[in-house]
mmCIF file of C-alpha atoms in Angstrom:
data_model
loop_
_atom_site.group_PDB
_atom_site.id
_atom_site.type_symbol
_atom_site.label_atom_id
_atom_site.label_comp_id
_atom_site.label_asym_id
_atom_site.label_seq_id
_atom_site.Cartn_x
_atom_site.Cartn_y
_atom_site.Cartn_z
ATOM 1 C CA MET A 9 -0.806 19.999 43.699
ATOM 2 C CA THR A 10 0.836 16.694 42.766
ATOM 3 C CA VAL A 11 1.419 16.330 39.018
ATOM 4 C CA ARG A 12 2.611 13.196 37.223
ATOM 5 C CA ILE A 13 5.665 14.476 35.406
ATOM 6 C CA GLU A 14 9.349 13.545 35.131
ATOM 7 C CA GLU A 15 10.984 14.051 38.539
ATOM 8 C CA SER A 16 13.570 16.698 37.677
ATOM 9 C CA TRP A 17 10.900 18.820 36.008
ATOM 10 C CA ARG A 18 8.534 18.255 38.933
ATOM 11 C CA ARG A 19 11.166 19.772 41.213
ATOM 12 C CA VAL A 20 11.618 22.767 38.922
ATOM 13 C CA LEU A 21 7.923 23.387 38.239
ATOM 14 C CA GLN A 22 6.403 22.536 41.624
ATOM 15 C CA PRO A 23 6.070 26.239 42.561
ATOM 16 C CA GLU A 24 3.883 26.660 39.462
ATOM 17 C CA PHE A 25 1.804 23.598 40.296
ATOM 18 C CA ASP A 26 1.005 25.167 43.673
ATOM 19 C CA LYS A 27 -0.306 28.445 42.199
ATOM 20 C CA PRO A 28 -4.019 29.205 41.784
ATOM 21 C CA TYR A 29 -3.787 29.562 37.996
ATOM 22 C CA PHE A 30 -2.577 25.988 37.626
ATOM 23 C CA GLU A 31 -5.524 24.611 39.580
ATOM 24 C CA LEU A 32 -7.876 26.565 37.295
ATOM 25 C CA LEU A 33 -5.964 25.285 34.266
ATOM 26 C CA THR A 34 -6.194 21.638 35.326
ATOM 27 C CA ASP A 35 -9.926 21.987 36.025
ATOM 28 C CA TYR A 36 -10.414 23.475 32.559
ATOM 29 C CA VAL A 37 -8.312 20.840 30.770
ATOM 30 C CA ARG A 38 -9.965 17.975 32.659
ATOM 31 C CA HIS A 39 -13.413 19.259 31.650
ATOM 32 C CA GLU A 40 -12.321 19.687 28.023
ATOM 33 C CA TYR A 41 -10.994 16.130 27.811
ATOM 34 C CA GLN A 42 -14.183 14.784 29.395
ATOM 35 C CA THR A 43 -16.538 16.678 27.092
ATOM 36 C CA CYS A 44 -14.604 17.130 23.805
ATOM 37 C CA THR A 45 -12.002 15.386 21.721
ATOM 38 C CA CYS A 46 -8.647 16.920 22.631
ATOM 39 C CA TYR A 47 -5.016 16.342 21.728
ATOM 40 C CA PRO A 48 -2.517 15.008 22.570
ATOM 41 C CA PRO A 49 -3.778 11.919 24.464
ATOM 42 C CA ALA A 50 -3.982 12.802 28.149
ATOM 43 C CA GLY A 51 -1.018 10.617 29.068
ATOM 44 C CA LEU A 52 1.216 12.525 26.660
ATOM 45 C CA ILE A 53 0.421 16.101 27.700
ATOM 46 C CA PHE A 54 3.803 16.376 29.470
ATOM 47 C CA ASN A 55 5.692 14.217 26.957
ATOM 48 C CA ALA A 56 8.198 16.974 26.138
ATOM 49 C CA PHE A 57 9.249 17.063 29.789
ATOM 50 C CA ASP A 58 9.029 13.327 30.385
ATOM 51 C CA THR A 59 11.330 12.435 27.487
ATOM 52 C CA CYS A 60 13.855 15.225 28.096
ATOM 53 C CA PRO A 61 14.750 15.666 31.784
ATOM 54 C CA PHE A 62 15.750 19.140 32.981
ATOM 55 C CA ASP A 63 19.411 18.309 33.527
ATOM 56 C CA ARG A 64 19.758 16.673 30.096
ATOM 57 C CA VAL A 65 18.387 19.537 27.989
ATOM 58 C CA ARG A 66 20.899 20.798 25.421
ATOM 59 C CA VAL A 67 18.642 22.408 22.806
ATOM 60 C CA VAL A 68 15.229 24.049 23.187
ATOM 61 C CA ILE A 69 12.828 24.360 20.246
ATOM 62 C CA LEU A 70 9.675 26.332 20.984
ATOM 63 C CA GLY A 71 6.393 25.713 19.195
ATOM 64 C CA GLN A 72 3.015 27.300 19.741
ATOM 65 C CA ASP A 73 0.207 24.737 19.735
ATOM 66 C CA PRO A 74 -0.198 20.950 19.413
ATOM 67 C CA TYR A 75 -1.446 19.608 16.090
ATOM 68 C CA HIS A 76 -5.229 19.420 16.214
ATOM 69 C CA GLU A 77 -6.057 16.606 13.794
ATOM 70 C CA PRO A 78 -6.356 12.872 14.643
ATOM 71 C CA ARG A 79 -3.217 10.821 15.403
ATOM 72 C CA GLN A 80 -0.819 13.735 14.898
ATOM 73 C CA ALA A 81 0.015 15.231 18.294
ATOM 74 C CA HIS A 82 1.995 13.263 20.862
ATOM 75 C CA GLY A 83 3.311 16.018 23.106
ATOM 76 C CA LEU A 84 6.412 17.130 21.175
ATOM 77 C CA CYS A 85 6.324 20.304 19.094
ATOM 78 C CA PHE A 86 6.619 19.870 15.303
ATOM 79 C CA SER A 87 6.561 16.063 15.789
ATOM 80 C CA VAL A 88 3.919 13.577 14.665
ATOM 81 C CA ASN A 89 3.416 9.891 15.332
ATOM 82 C CA ASP A 90 4.959 7.255 13.086
ATOM 83 C CA GLY A 91 2.785 6.519 10.067
ATOM 84 C CA VAL A 92 1.311 10.036 9.935
ATOM 85 C CA ASP A 93 2.001 12.287 6.948
ATOM 86 C CA ILE A 94 4.873 14.667 7.682
ATOM 87 C CA PRO A 95 3.380 18.172 8.115
ATOM 88 C CA PRO A 96 4.615 20.999 5.868
ATOM 89 C CA SER A 97 6.583 22.816 8.587
ATOM 90 C CA LEU A 98 8.436 19.644 9.526
ATOM 91 C CA GLN A 99 9.106 18.916 5.863
ATOM 92 C CA ASN A 100 10.800 22.312 5.662
ATOM 93 C CA ILE A 101 12.804 21.555 8.814
ATOM 94 C CA TYR A 102 13.991 18.305 7.263
ATOM 95 C CA LYS A 103 14.873 20.108 4.025
ATOM 96 C CA GLU A 104 17.024 22.586 5.950
ATOM 97 C CA ILE A 105 18.768 19.799 7.871
ATOM 98 C CA HIS A 106 19.521 18.104 4.540
ATOM 99 C CA ARG A 107 20.858 21.347 3.062
ATOM 100 C CA ASP A 108 22.789 22.254 6.226
ATOM 101 C CA LEU A 109 24.242 18.875 7.210
ATOM 102 C CA GLY A 110 23.715 16.639 4.201
ATOM 103 C CA LEU A 111 21.595 14.191 6.166
ATOM 104 C CA PRO A 112 18.978 12.095 4.337
ATOM 105 C CA PHE A 113 15.308 13.042 4.484
ATOM 106 C CA PRO A 114 13.663 10.915 7.253
ATOM 107 C CA GLN A 115 10.679 8.721 6.455
ATOM 108 C CA SER A 116 8.946 9.498 9.762
ATOM 109 C CA GLY A 117 7.901 12.749 11.391
ATOM 110 C CA ASN A 118 8.425 11.324 14.884
ATOM 111 C CA LEU A 119 11.050 13.455 16.660
ATOM 112 C CA GLN A 120 11.218 11.317 19.797
ATOM 113 C CA ARG A 121 14.848 10.526 18.947
ATOM 114 C CA TRP A 122 15.687 14.232 19.209
ATOM 115 C CA ALA A 123 13.992 14.498 22.596
ATOM 116 C CA GLU A 124 15.921 11.501 23.903
ATOM 117 C CA GLN A 125 19.163 13.271 22.948
ATOM 118 C CA GLY A 126 18.318 16.402 24.937
ATOM 119 C CA VAL A 127 16.184 18.470 22.553
ATOM 120 C CA LEU A 128 13.255 19.931 24.486
ATOM 121 C CA LEU A 129 10.417 20.140 21.944
ATOM 122 C CA LEU A 130 8.110 22.418 23.890
ATOM 123 C CA ASN A 131 4.838 23.925 22.746
ATOM 124 C CA ALA A 132 3.726 27.073 24.558
ATOM 125 C CA THR A 133 0.262 25.537 24.913
ATOM 126 C CA LEU A 134 0.243 21.834 25.743
ATOM 127 C CA THR A 135 -3.315 20.868 24.751
ATOM 128 C CA VAL A 136 -5.849 21.721 22.048
ATOM 129 C CA ARG A 137 -9.428 20.869 21.097
ATOM 130 C CA ALA A 138 -9.778 18.766 17.943
ATOM 131 C CA HIS A 139 -9.963 20.783 14.705
ATOM 132 C CA GLN A 140 -9.675 24.109 16.606
ATOM 133 C CA ALA A 141 -6.194 25.571 16.498
ATOM 134 C CA GLY A 142 -5.393 27.793 19.468
ATOM 135 C CA SER A 143 -8.494 26.703 21.381
ATOM 136 C CA HIS A 144 -6.614 26.203 24.679
ATOM 137 C CA GLN A 145 -4.513 29.335 24.474
ATOM 138 C CA GLY A 146 -4.810 31.897 27.254
ATOM 139 C CA LYS A 147 -5.888 29.349 29.877
ATOM 140 C CA GLY A 148 -2.597 29.122 31.794
ATOM 141 C CA TRP A 149 -0.355 26.844 29.789
ATOM 142 C CA GLU A 150 1.741 29.779 28.605
ATOM 143 C CA GLU A 151 2.520 30.760 32.178
ATOM 144 C CA LEU A 152 3.719 27.244 32.952
ATOM 145 C CA THR A 153 5.886 26.951 29.837
ATOM 146 C CA ASP A 154 7.306 30.443 30.424
ATOM 147 C CA ALA A 155 8.370 29.223 33.863
ATOM 148 C CA ALA A 156 10.051 26.180 32.307
ATOM 149 C CA VAL A 157 12.027 28.317 29.863
ATOM 150 C CA ALA A 158 12.931 30.769 32.633
ATOM 151 C CA ALA A 159 14.250 27.944 34.810
ATOM 152 C CA LEU A 160 16.437 26.643 31.986
ATOM 153 C CA ASN A 161 17.732 30.144 31.357
ATOM 154 C CA ARG A 162 18.470 30.676 35.038
ATOM 155 C CA GLU A 163 19.803 27.321 36.192
ATOM 156 C CA ARG A 164 21.558 25.925 33.116
ATOM 157 C CA GLU A 165 24.425 27.146 30.929
ATOM 158 C CA HIS A 166 25.380 26.743 27.253
ATOM 159 C CA LEU A 167 21.959 25.780 25.958
ATOM 160 C CA VAL A 168 20.862 26.426 22.390
ATOM 161 C CA PHE A 169 17.468 28.091 21.984
ATOM 162 C CA MET A 170 15.941 27.883 18.503
ATOM 163 C CA LEU A 171 13.299 30.583 18.198
ATOM 164 C CA TRP A 172 11.444 30.276 14.899
ATOM 165 C CA GLY A 173 8.865 32.938 14.168
ATOM 166 C CA SER A 174 7.683 35.979 16.084
ATOM 167 C CA TYR A 175 5.703 34.013 18.693
ATOM 168 C CA ALA A 176 8.715 31.962 19.814
ATOM 169 C CA GLN A 177 10.945 35.028 19.700
ATOM 170 C CA ARG A 178 8.644 36.951 22.021
ATOM 171 C CA LYS A 179 8.545 33.986 24.393
ATOM 172 C CA GLY A 180 12.357 33.929 24.474
ATOM 173 C CA LEU A 181 13.000 37.656 24.873
ATOM 174 C CA PHE A 182 14.404 37.290 28.390
ATOM 175 C CA ILE A 183 16.964 34.556 27.577
ATOM 176 C CA ASP A 184 20.487 35.540 28.628
ATOM 177 C CA ARG A 185 22.528 35.683 25.429
ATOM 178 C CA LYS A 186 25.764 35.681 27.436
ATOM 179 C CA LYS A 187 24.986 32.246 28.921
ATOM 180 C CA HIS A 188 23.226 30.625 25.988
ATOM 181 C CA LEU A 189 23.137 30.605 22.186
ATOM 182 C CA VAL A 190 19.912 32.045 20.774
ATOM 183 C CA LEU A 191 19.194 31.292 17.107
ATOM 184 C CA GLN A 192 16.332 33.253 15.556
ATOM 185 C CA THR A 193 14.711 33.191 12.140
ATOM 186 C CA SER A 194 11.318 32.917 10.481
ATOM 187 C CA HIS A 195 8.914 30.073 11.150
ATOM 188 C CA PRO A 196 9.382 27.002 8.922
ATOM 189 C CA SER A 197 5.764 27.047 7.762
ATOM 190 C CA PRO A 198 5.244 27.372 3.975
ATOM 191 C CA LEU A 199 3.944 30.921 4.548
ATOM 192 C CA SER A 200 7.194 32.210 6.037
ATOM 193 C CA VAL A 201 9.988 29.690 5.395
ATOM 194 C CA TYR A 202 11.418 31.897 2.632
ATOM 195 C CA ARG A 203 11.879 34.824 5.049
ATOM 196 C CA GLY A 204 14.978 33.335 6.614
ATOM 197 C CA PHE A 205 14.457 29.757 7.691
ATOM 198 C CA ASP A 206 15.676 28.443 4.345
ATOM 199 C CA GLY A 207 19.450 28.570 4.605
ATOM 200 C CA CYS A 208 19.537 29.505 8.303
ATOM 201 C CA GLY A 209 22.062 26.804 9.185
ATOM 202 C CA HIS A 210 20.697 26.495 12.718
ATOM 203 C CA PHE A 211 21.446 22.803 13.029
ATOM 204 C CA SER A 212 25.150 23.045 12.233
ATOM 205 C CA LYS A 213 25.421 26.224 14.337
ATOM 206 C CA ALA A 214 23.843 24.417 17.302
ATOM 207 C CA ASN A 215 26.229 21.481 17.016
ATOM 208 C CA LYS A 216 29.251 23.758 16.636
ATOM 209 C CA TYR A 217 28.282 25.643 19.807
ATOM 210 C CA LEU A 218 27.659 22.462 21.787
ATOM 211 C CA THR A 219 30.975 20.968 20.685
ATOM 212 C CA GLU A 220 32.853 24.160 21.549
ATOM 213 C CA HIS A 221 31.481 23.900 25.100
ATOM 214 C CA GLY A 222 32.404 20.254 25.553
ATOM 215 C CA LEU A 223 28.902 18.915 24.937
ATOM 216 C CA GLN A 224 27.736 16.163 22.621
ATOM 217 C CA PRO A 225 26.268 17.417 19.340
ATOM 218 C CA ILE A 226 22.776 16.359 18.326
ATOM 219 C CA ASN A 227 22.318 13.632 15.736
ATOM 220 C CA TRP A 228 19.688 15.472 13.742
#
């Protein structure tokens, strides 16, 4: 199957696009978008890949589901469009960056600038029905995004994987800790931020690791 996606990721993921599950997934998603309100907009479903080519990835942040309210989701995990209220989890991320690096609190929740620097902001499930969190889980997206993470683990070196919360940690169990830096803590949501995310220092640790391996740090 031919999929409109950034070329380096098309090369990596083409074996998945040719599998039966992906045809079933695309049929399901197409029907959902035709009959229901779904997010993100159809043209932004692969935005995480399109804005962060395979060979430019330096950091991987794994989310679970797109935001499911109007104007929020635009294909990057934890990120919202300009002009949208910053969600609580992202507020906590910004607070930790301020504590960790002393950077000012941004006025926008749009993380496109991270993606353009090589931060892959990848949700496990790439679409969702409006107002129904988790509604497109278990339809095949997880298999595709597992394949993307596996390819990065296999073909790249010295990446930083930020695994926040038990869901992301399970998804990253197979990552080779000898080739990559894996940073794990609780999810930044208000329900669990106090269990380790506060004070985790992941952003300075990521930049230190990248610098030590001759790579450009991220301007968080």
